[in-house]
Amino acid sequence: MKKVIYLFVLMFWAISISAQDKMFVNLSDLLSDGGDVVTTLNKTKRSKNQIYFSPGADYEIYSEGNKELTKYLKKRTYAVRLSDTLYINCKHLKYKKYRFGNWYAKGQLINGKVYFQAQPLGQIASSTLLPKEGSKLGGSIGDAINASNLDAKVYYVINAATGEAEFVGKEMMTQLLASHPSLLEQFSQEESEKADVIGKYLEQLR
């Protein structure tokens, strides 16, 4: 009976440890699962109005009643894990010459690489995901219509060598799925590079 109770305690302890919230100061810290355990963090999803008037990622992470920690989370922290969900601070990231802005984007750690969802930037926004209306109008007006589509998301992966984001589109997914013939065949039938499509195949690579 004592052994059963002991095993139960160990299992409970292991679960509680794995579910602890953590914040990471840089990419190396995240990849090595270092970081500091925290217990007072909260998250809220930003509204479309907030994103429109203050461009950036979808989530704000803060500490209720602790302004200094909230400030640290906004400016210095690289990533946060709340329970089993990872959030990447976009303030520290850019795609080519474009920056993602402030706030946090939902991320995933897959095979030692960090993927995250964010709005399409640069050429991705102007060509890959233009809605039909934008395609018909073209030029800066078409780009403006696309930019106003705040729900549009694509996947990026963080290059561990440079620290910059790279677009996860058809070309990269084809390479990632090269050793998975059946998945590659399915993916070859896809037409969209949006996050909901790419995410289905990234999940299969876990």
mmCIF file of N, CA and C in Angstrom, residues 40-120:
data_model
loop_
_atom_site.group_PDB
_atom_site.id
_atom_site.type_symbol
_atom_site.label_atom_id
_atom_site.label_comp_id
_atom_site.label_asym_id
_atom_site.label_seq_id
_atom_site.Cartn_x
_atom_site.Cartn_y
_atom_site.Cartn_z
ATOM 1 N N THR A 40 2.770 33.606 -11.446
ATOM 2 C CA THR A 40 1.794 34.711 -11.398
ATOM 3 C C THR A 40 1.466 35.276 -12.770
ATOM 4 N N LEU A 41 1.654 34.502 -13.830
ATOM 5 C CA LEU A 41 1.454 35.033 -15.180
ATOM 6 C C LEU A 41 0.021 34.819 -15.671
ATOM 7 N N ASN A 42 -0.428 35.772 -16.468
ATOM 8 C CA ASN A 42 -1.746 35.706 -17.097
ATOM 9 C C ASN A 42 -1.598 36.031 -18.578
ATOM 10 N N LYS A 43 -2.576 35.609 -19.357
ATOM 11 C CA LYS A 43 -2.568 35.956 -20.777
ATOM 12 C C LYS A 43 -3.952 36.432 -21.179
ATOM 13 N N THR A 44 -3.979 37.291 -22.184
ATOM 14 C CA THR A 44 -5.247 37.721 -22.752
ATOM 15 C C THR A 44 -5.061 37.874 -24.255
ATOM 16 N N LYS A 45 -6.087 37.512 -25.003
ATOM 17 C CA LYS A 45 -6.006 37.647 -26.453
ATOM 18 C C LYS A 45 -6.436 39.047 -26.848
ATOM 19 N N ARG A 46 -5.634 39.696 -27.656
ATOM 20 C CA ARG A 46 -5.903 41.060 -28.061
ATOM 21 C C ARG A 46 -7.036 41.101 -29.088
ATOM 22 N N SER A 47 -7.838 42.148 -29.008
ATOM 23 C CA SER A 47 -8.958 42.298 -29.937
ATOM 24 C C SER A 47 -8.461 42.789 -31.298
ATOM 25 N N LYS A 48 -9.325 42.687 -32.294
ATOM 26 C CA LYS A 48 -8.966 43.183 -33.624
ATOM 27 C C LYS A 48 -8.677 44.682 -33.594
ATOM 28 N N ASN A 49 -9.452 45.411 -32.800
ATOM 29 C CA ASN A 49 -9.218 46.857 -32.686
ATOM 30 C C ASN A 49 -7.836 47.139 -32.104
ATOM 31 N N GLN A 50 -7.461 46.385 -31.087
ATOM 32 C CA GLN A 50 -6.146 46.573 -30.477
ATOM 33 C C GLN A 50 -5.032 46.281 -31.476
ATOM 34 N N ILE A 51 -5.200 45.204 -32.232
ATOM 35 C CA ILE A 51 -4.181 44.835 -33.213
ATOM 36 C C ILE A 51 -4.120 45.863 -34.341
ATOM 37 N N TYR A 52 -5.276 46.392 -34.715
ATOM 38 C CA TYR A 52 -5.331 47.375 -35.800
ATOM 39 C C TYR A 52 -4.613 48.661 -35.406
ATOM 40 N N PHE A 53 -4.870 49.141 -34.190
ATOM 41 C CA PHE A 53 -4.287 50.413 -33.758
ATOM 42 C C PHE A 53 -2.889 50.258 -33.160
ATOM 43 N N SER A 54 -2.547 49.059 -32.737
ATOM 44 C CA SER A 54 -1.211 48.796 -32.212
ATOM 45 C C SER A 54 -0.737 47.469 -32.784
ATOM 46 N N PRO A 55 -0.250 47.486 -34.033
ATOM 47 C CA PRO A 55 0.080 46.256 -34.752
ATOM 48 C C PRO A 55 1.048 45.362 -33.968
ATOM 49 N N GLY A 56 0.832 44.082 -34.116
ATOM 50 C CA GLY A 56 1.680 43.116 -33.436
ATOM 51 C C GLY A 56 0.985 41.779 -33.335
ATOM 52 N N ALA A 57 1.467 40.955 -32.432
ATOM 53 C CA ALA A 57 0.949 39.598 -32.302
ATOM 54 C C ALA A 57 -0.341 39.551 -31.486
ATOM 55 N N ASP A 58 -0.857 38.341 -31.292
ATOM 56 C CA ASP A 58 -2.217 38.156 -30.778
ATOM 57 C C ASP A 58 -2.368 38.208 -29.261
ATOM 58 N N TYR A 59 -1.306 37.920 -28.521
ATOM 59 C CA TYR A 59 -1.479 37.730 -27.080
ATOM 60 C C TYR A 59 -0.639 38.697 -26.243
ATOM 61 N N GLU A 60 -1.248 39.162 -25.172
ATOM 62 C CA GLU A 60 -0.530 39.937 -24.169
ATOM 63 C C GLU A 60 -0.345 39.051 -22.944
ATOM 64 N N ILE A 61 0.885 38.980 -22.452
ATOM 65 C CA ILE A 61 1.171 38.193 -21.257
ATOM 66 C C ILE A 61 1.682 39.140 -20.184
ATOM 67 N N TYR A 62 1.129 39.013 -19.000
ATOM 68 C CA TYR A 62 1.424 39.982 -17.952
ATOM 69 C C TYR A 62 1.316 39.310 -16.581
ATOM 70 N N SER A 63 1.769 40.052 -15.584
ATOM 71 C CA SER A 63 1.659 39.591 -14.203
ATOM 72 C C SER A 63 0.735 40.547 -13.456
ATOM 73 N N GLU A 64 -0.365 40.025 -12.984
ATOM 74 C CA GLU A 64 -1.345 40.835 -12.277
ATOM 75 C C GLU A 64 -0.719 41.409 -11.002
ATOM 76 N N GLY A 65 -0.723 42.745 -10.896
ATOM 77 C CA GLY A 65 -0.222 43.390 -9.688
ATOM 78 C C GLY A 65 1.279 43.530 -9.602
ATOM 79 N N ASN A 66 2.010 43.112 -10.644
ATOM 80 C CA ASN A 66 3.471 43.229 -10.626
ATOM 81 C C ASN A 66 3.915 43.967 -11.889
ATOM 82 N N LYS A 67 3.991 45.282 -11.797
ATOM 83 C CA LYS A 67 4.302 46.101 -12.971
ATOM 84 C C LYS A 67 5.710 45.849 -13.505
ATOM 85 N N GLU A 68 6.646 45.613 -12.612
ATOM 86 C CA GLU A 68 8.021 45.390 -13.039
ATOM 87 C C GLU A 68 8.151 44.099 -13.840
ATOM 88 N N LEU A 69 7.493 43.049 -13.364
ATOM 89 C CA LEU A 69 7.534 41.786 -14.100
ATOM 90 C C LEU A 69 6.811 41.920 -15.432
ATOM 91 N N THR A 70 5.687 42.637 -15.451
ATOM 92 C CA THR A 70 4.960 42.862 -16.700
ATOM 93 C C THR A 70 5.831 43.607 -17.703
ATOM 94 N N LYS A 71 6.554 44.601 -17.229
ATOM 95 C CA LYS A 71 7.462 45.358 -18.092
ATOM 96 C C LYS A 71 8.576 44.466 -18.621
ATOM 97 N N TYR A 72 9.087 43.588 -17.767
ATOM 98 C CA TYR A 72 10.133 42.650 -18.164
ATOM 99 C C TYR A 72 9.611 41.675 -19.217
ATOM 100 N N LEU A 73 8.399 41.209 -19.014
ATOM 101 C CA LEU A 73 7.783 40.290 -19.969
ATOM 102 C C LEU A 73 7.609 40.945 -21.335
ATOM 103 N N LYS A 74 7.297 42.218 -21.342
ATOM 104 C CA LYS A 74 7.056 42.922 -22.596
ATOM 105 C C LYS A 74 8.352 43.223 -23.347
ATOM 106 N N LYS A 75 9.399 43.592 -22.604
ATOM 107 C CA LYS A 75 10.603 44.094 -23.268
ATOM 108 C C LYS A 75 11.773 43.119 -23.315
ATOM 109 N N ARG A 76 11.883 42.239 -22.331
ATOM 110 C CA ARG A 76 13.095 41.438 -22.225
ATOM 111 C C ARG A 76 12.888 39.942 -22.454
ATOM 112 N N THR A 77 11.749 39.431 -22.024
ATOM 113 C CA THR A 77 11.525 37.989 -22.110
ATOM 114 C C THR A 77 11.398 37.542 -23.566
ATOM 115 N N TYR A 78 12.040 36.428 -23.895
ATOM 116 C CA TYR A 78 12.028 35.911 -25.270
ATOM 117 C C TYR A 78 10.802 35.042 -25.529
ATOM 118 N N ALA A 79 10.446 34.225 -24.563
ATOM 119 C CA ALA A 79 9.303 33.320 -24.722
ATOM 120 C C ALA A 79 8.764 32.948 -23.353
ATOM 121 N N VAL A 80 7.516 32.502 -23.341
ATOM 122 C CA VAL A 80 6.853 32.080 -22.111
ATOM 123 C C VAL A 80 6.098 30.791 -22.393
ATOM 124 N N ARG A 81 6.153 29.868 -21.444
ATOM 125 C CA ARG A 81 5.341 28.665 -21.545
ATOM 126 C C ARG A 81 4.331 28.674 -20.410
ATOM 127 N N LEU A 82 3.067 28.726 -20.776
ATOM 128 C CA LEU A 82 1.982 28.692 -19.796
ATOM 129 C C LEU A 82 1.326 27.327 -19.888
ATOM 130 N N SER A 83 1.425 26.546 -18.808
ATOM 131 C CA SER A 83 0.999 25.147 -18.827
ATOM 132 C C SER A 83 1.753 24.437 -19.948
ATOM 133 N N ASP A 84 1.074 23.971 -20.972
ATOM 134 C CA ASP A 84 1.775 23.275 -22.047
ATOM 135 C C ASP A 84 1.771 24.066 -23.351
ATOM 136 N N THR A 85 1.448 25.354 -23.287
ATOM 137 C CA THR A 85 1.386 26.174 -24.495
ATOM 138 C C THR A 85 2.527 27.189 -24.510
ATOM 139 N N LEU A 86 3.200 27.269 -25.643
ATOM 140 C CA LEU A 86 4.351 28.158 -25.797
ATOM 141 C C LEU A 86 3.930 29.449 -26.486
ATOM 142 N N TYR A 87 4.465 30.574 -25.993
ATOM 143 C CA TYR A 87 4.213 31.885 -26.596
ATOM 144 C C TYR A 87 5.555 32.580 -26.852
ATOM 145 N N ILE A 88 5.722 33.089 -28.066
ATOM 146 C CA ILE A 88 6.975 33.723 -28.475
ATOM 147 C C ILE A 88 6.802 35.239 -28.504
ATOM 148 N N ASN A 89 7.732 35.963 -27.897
ATOM 149 C CA ASN A 89 7.687 37.422 -27.895
ATOM 150 C C ASN A 89 8.170 37.953 -29.241
ATOM 151 N N CYS A 90 7.245 38.480 -30.039
ATOM 152 C CA CYS A 90 7.582 38.928 -31.391
ATOM 153 C C CYS A 90 8.440 40.183 -31.416
ATOM 154 N N LYS A 91 8.570 40.858 -30.291
ATOM 155 C CA LYS A 91 9.390 42.067 -30.224
ATOM 156 C C LYS A 91 10.831 41.781 -30.646
ATOM 157 N N HIS A 92 11.282 40.571 -30.398
ATOM 158 C CA HIS A 92 12.675 40.224 -30.664
ATOM 159 C C HIS A 92 12.885 39.592 -32.043
ATOM 160 N N LEU A 93 11.833 39.503 -32.844
ATOM 161 C CA LEU A 93 11.932 38.775 -34.109
ATOM 162 C C LEU A 93 11.685 39.666 -35.323
ATOM 163 N N LYS A 94 12.267 39.268 -36.433
ATOM 164 C CA LYS A 94 11.967 39.934 -37.696
ATOM 165 C C LYS A 94 12.052 38.922 -38.830
ATOM 166 N N TYR A 95 11.336 39.222 -39.894
ATOM 167 C CA TYR A 95 11.378 38.418 -41.112
ATOM 168 C C TYR A 95 11.968 39.307 -42.198
ATOM 169 N N LYS A 96 13.185 38.972 -42.624
ATOM 170 C CA LYS A 96 13.936 39.818 -43.550
ATOM 171 C C LYS A 96 14.053 41.212 -42.942
ATOM 172 N N LYS A 97 13.545 42.245 -43.609
ATOM 173 C CA LYS A 97 13.676 43.596 -43.044
ATOM 174 C C LYS A 97 12.434 44.012 -42.258
ATOM 175 N N TYR A 98 11.473 43.130 -42.149
ATOM 176 C CA TYR A 98 10.203 43.458 -41.504
ATOM 177 C C TYR A 98 10.165 42.935 -40.067
ATOM 178 N N ARG A 99 9.609 43.739 -39.194
ATOM 179 C CA ARG A 99 9.448 43.341 -37.798
ATOM 180 C C ARG A 99 7.991 42.985 -37.515
ATOM 181 N N PHE A 100 7.794 42.074 -36.579
ATOM 182 C CA PHE A 100 6.451 41.596 -36.252
ATOM 183 C C PHE A 100 5.730 42.510 -35.260
ATOM 184 N N GLY A 101 6.448 43.407 -34.617
ATOM 185 C CA GLY A 101 5.829 44.262 -33.624
ATOM 186 C C GLY A 101 5.915 43.643 -32.242
ATOM 187 N N ASN A 102 5.156 44.201 -31.311
ATOM 188 C CA ASN A 102 5.184 43.728 -29.931
ATOM 189 C C ASN A 102 4.219 42.557 -29.715
ATOM 190 N N TRP A 103 4.153 42.134 -28.479
ATOM 191 C CA TRP A 103 3.223 41.117 -28.005
ATOM 192 C C TRP A 103 3.671 39.701 -28.380
ATOM 193 N N TYR A 104 2.864 38.729 -27.998
ATOM 194 C CA TYR A 104 3.256 37.319 -28.102
ATOM 195 C C TYR A 104 2.417 36.561 -29.132
ATOM 196 N N ALA A 105 3.093 35.640 -29.824
ATOM 197 C CA ALA A 105 2.434 34.758 -30.790
ATOM 198 C C ALA A 105 2.504 33.321 -30.280
ATOM 199 N N LYS A 106 1.487 32.552 -30.577
ATOM 200 C CA LYS A 106 1.461 31.151 -30.153
ATOM 201 C C LYS A 106 2.515 30.368 -30.945
ATOM 202 N N GLY A 107 3.295 29.558 -30.226
ATOM 203 C CA GLY A 107 4.373 28.821 -30.870
ATOM 204 C C GLY A 107 4.339 27.332 -30.561
ATOM 205 N N GLN A 108 5.248 26.606 -31.215
ATOM 206 C CA GLN A 108 5.380 25.169 -31.001
ATOM 207 C C GLN A 108 6.854 24.800 -31.112
ATOM 208 N N LEU A 109 7.271 23.849 -30.281
ATOM 209 C CA LEU A 109 8.631 23.321 -30.358
ATOM 210 C C LEU A 109 8.548 21.936 -30.984
ATOM 211 N N ILE A 110 9.061 21.815 -32.212
ATOM 212 C CA ILE A 110 8.965 20.557 -32.959
ATOM 213 C C ILE A 110 10.345 20.155 -33.447
ATOM 214 N N ASN A 111 10.804 18.993 -33.000
ATOM 215 C CA ASN A 111 12.109 18.465 -33.409
ATOM 216 C C ASN A 111 13.229 19.489 -33.232
ATOM 217 N N GLY A 112 13.208 20.171 -32.102
ATOM 218 C CA GLY A 112 14.283 21.105 -31.788
ATOM 219 C C GLY A 112 14.212 22.443 -32.491
ATOM 220 N N LYS A 113 13.091 22.716 -33.178
ATOM 221 C CA LYS A 113 12.922 23.996 -33.861
ATOM 222 C C LYS A 113 11.674 24.698 -33.341
ATOM 223 N N VAL A 114 11.732 26.023 -33.318
ATOM 224 C CA VAL A 114 10.616 26.810 -32.802
ATOM 225 C C VAL A 114 9.804 27.382 -33.961
ATOM 226 N N TYR A 115 8.535 26.989 -34.039
ATOM 227 C CA TYR A 115 7.602 27.492 -35.040
ATOM 228 C C TYR A 115 6.583 28.399 -34.350
ATOM 229 N N PHE A 116 6.129 29.418 -35.051
ATOM 230 C CA PHE A 116 5.098 30.272 -34.470
ATOM 231 C C PHE A 116 4.202 30.836 -35.565
ATOM 232 N N GLN A 117 2.990 31.227 -35.169
ATOM 233 C CA GLN A 117 2.008 31.783 -36.100
ATOM 234 C C GLN A 117 1.989 33.307 -35.973
ATOM 235 N N ALA A 118 2.012 33.976 -37.114
ATOM 236 C CA ALA A 118 1.945 35.443 -37.111
ATOM 237 C C ALA A 118 1.380 35.919 -38.440
ATOM 238 N N GLN A 119 1.109 37.204 -38.512
ATOM 239 C CA GLN A 119 0.575 37.771 -39.745
ATOM 240 C C GLN A 119 1.623 37.718 -40.859
ATOM 241 N N PRO A 120 1.187 37.534 -42.091
ATOM 242 C CA PRO A 120 2.125 37.531 -43.219
ATOM 243 C C PRO A 120 2.734 38.914 -43.426
#
